Amino acid sequence: MALSKLTVPASQLDNSKESTDINVVRRNGQTISTNFTIDADQNGVSAGPITQNATVTVNGYWSIV
């Protein structure tokens, strides 16, 4: 059965701290404006679309979904 509706309480939409078990949805910005590096021992994930206005060095893995 396909998911037709998802309701998430506003209290679960909090990006003021790192993701934990109680924070189901992680909100992301859409613009990268500061240079950063994903080290070889790190993975990164972003939800697109993304505008890249700075240098991102990817030595590990970066997935954009």
XYZ file of N, CA and C in Angstrom:
195
model
N 0.845 -1.168 0.000
C 0.000 0.000 0.000
C 0.889 1.229 0.000
N 0.623 2.187 -0.854
C 1.414 3.413 -0.947
C 0.989 4.410 0.119
N 1.940 5.192 0.558
C 1.670 6.251 1.525
C 0.966 7.390 0.807
N -0.224 7.759 1.269
C -0.964 8.832 0.610
C -0.957 10.129 1.408
N -0.705 10.042 2.707
C -0.680 11.251 3.533
C 0.227 11.010 4.723
N 1.049 12.000 5.032
C 1.935 11.924 6.186
C 1.726 13.174 7.018
N 1.343 13.003 8.261
C 1.159 14.125 9.170
C 2.206 14.026 10.265
N 2.981 15.098 10.436
C 4.031 15.133 11.449
C 3.751 16.321 12.363
N 3.689 16.107 13.682
C 3.478 17.223 14.603
C 4.596 18.257 14.479
N 4.254 19.523 14.594
C 5.241 20.597 14.487
C 6.372 20.425 15.486
N 6.099 19.823 16.627
C 7.142 19.624 17.638
C 8.252 18.706 17.144
N 7.997 17.927 16.103
C 9.007 17.034 15.546
C 9.856 17.716 14.476
N 9.505 18.926 14.076
C 10.240 19.664 13.049
C 11.165 20.667 13.709
N 12.305 20.187 14.156
C 13.222 21.025 14.920
C 14.635 20.813 14.411
N 15.235 21.850 13.808
C 16.612 21.714 13.336
C 17.590 22.482 14.212
N 17.187 22.796 15.437
C 18.074 23.539 16.324
C 19.116 22.641 16.989
N 18.977 21.341 16.844
C 19.951 20.417 17.419
C 20.126 19.246 16.466
N 21.114 18.428 16.743
C 21.387 17.277 15.887
C 20.195 16.323 15.884
N 20.088 15.564 14.803
C 19.008 14.597 14.667
C 19.080 13.558 15.786
N 17.948 13.284 16.391
C 17.846 12.255 17.423
C 16.632 11.395 17.116
N 16.396 10.397 17.931
C 15.245 9.517 17.722
C 13.928 10.269 17.763
N 13.847 11.361 18.522
C 12.575 12.066 18.629
C 12.354 13.067 17.500
N 13.373 13.402 16.744
C 13.223 14.319 15.617
C 13.149 13.509 14.334
N 11.947 13.300 13.859
C 11.718 12.438 12.712
C 12.078 13.126 11.404
N 11.821 14.416 11.295
C 12.066 15.152 10.060
C 13.183 16.155 10.283
N 14.145 16.141 9.408
C 15.268 17.091 9.471
C 15.060 18.110 8.371
N 14.944 19.378 8.734
C 14.798 20.444 7.742
C 16.171 20.883 7.282
N 16.297 21.153 5.998
C 17.566 21.552 5.404
C 17.408 22.857 4.646
N 18.474 23.646 4.652
C 18.504 24.809 3.784
C 18.662 24.360 2.345
N 18.541 25.290 1.396
C 18.649 24.944 -0.016
C 19.871 25.551 -0.681
N 20.627 26.373 0.050
C 21.788 27.036 -0.536
C 23.026 26.769 0.303
N 24.108 26.338 -0.355
C 25.401 26.162 0.305
C 26.195 27.432 0.058
N 26.511 28.163 1.118
C 27.212 29.440 0.964
C 28.539 29.484 1.714
N 28.925 28.379 2.344
C 30.178 28.295 3.085
C 30.963 27.084 2.597
N 32.252 27.255 2.336
C 33.098 26.136 1.925
C 33.137 25.079 3.022
N 33.074 23.807 2.637
C 33.251 22.742 3.615
C 33.752 21.485 2.925
N 34.222 20.536 3.738
C 34.773 19.276 3.241
C 34.063 18.110 3.903
N 33.728 17.109 3.107
C 33.263 15.830 3.635
C 34.479 14.919 3.603
N 34.996 14.580 4.782
C 36.218 13.784 4.889
C 36.008 12.361 4.378
N 37.103 11.668 4.111
C 37.062 10.310 3.559
C 36.320 9.333 4.459
N 36.289 9.597 5.764
C 35.595 8.698 6.687
C 34.193 9.197 7.037
N 33.639 10.090 6.207
C 32.319 10.663 6.462
C 31.381 10.430 5.279
N 30.086 10.434 5.578
C 29.028 10.409 4.574
C 28.175 11.644 4.790
N 27.631 12.180 3.716
C 26.725 13.313 3.815
C 25.475 13.032 3.003
N 24.345 13.574 3.445
C 23.105 13.438 2.690
C 22.378 14.775 2.723
N 21.832 15.164 1.589
C 21.075 16.403 1.465
C 19.806 16.116 0.685
N 18.766 16.889 0.975
C 17.538 16.819 0.188
C 17.554 17.982 -0.790
N 17.399 17.691 -2.069
C 17.486 18.718 -3.102
C 16.152 19.381 -3.351
N 16.122 20.399 -4.176
C 17.250 20.917 -4.950
C 18.188 21.753 -4.080
N 19.427 21.862 -4.522
C 20.448 22.607 -3.788
C 21.128 23.586 -4.734
N 21.348 24.805 -4.256
C 22.146 25.791 -4.978
C 23.499 25.847 -4.304
N 24.559 25.636 -5.068
C 25.914 25.599 -4.512
C 26.633 26.892 -4.865
N 26.838 27.756 -3.856
C 27.532 29.029 -4.029
C 28.891 29.033 -3.342
N 29.386 27.877 -2.966
C 30.678 27.748 -2.290
C 31.291 26.412 -2.696
N 32.535 26.205 -2.296
C 33.248 24.977 -2.642
C 32.918 23.867 -1.657
N 32.531 22.721 -2.191
C 32.304 21.527 -1.387
C 33.310 20.485 -1.867
N 34.200 20.081 -0.978
C 35.189 19.057 -1.297
C 34.686 17.736 -0.743
N 34.488 16.762 -1.627
C 33.926 15.476 -1.218
C 35.000 14.405 -1.344
N 35.568 14.017 -0.213
C 36.530 12.917 -0.162
C 35.847 11.621 0.257
N 34.675 11.743 0.867
C 33.870 10.588 1.262
C 32.725 10.428 0.283
N 31.510 10.353 0.798
C 30.329 10.181 -0.041
C 29.293 11.236 0.306
N 28.662 11.820 -0.730
C 27.605 12.815 -0.552
C 26.449 12.399 -1.439
N 25.313 12.112 -0.841
C 24.112 11.738 -1.582
C 23.119 12.883 -1.518
N 22.579 13.241 -2.666
C 21.532 14.258 -2.738
C 20.276 13.559 -3.231
N 19.243 13.590 -2.401
C 17.988 12.914 -2.754
C 16.894 13.913 -3.007
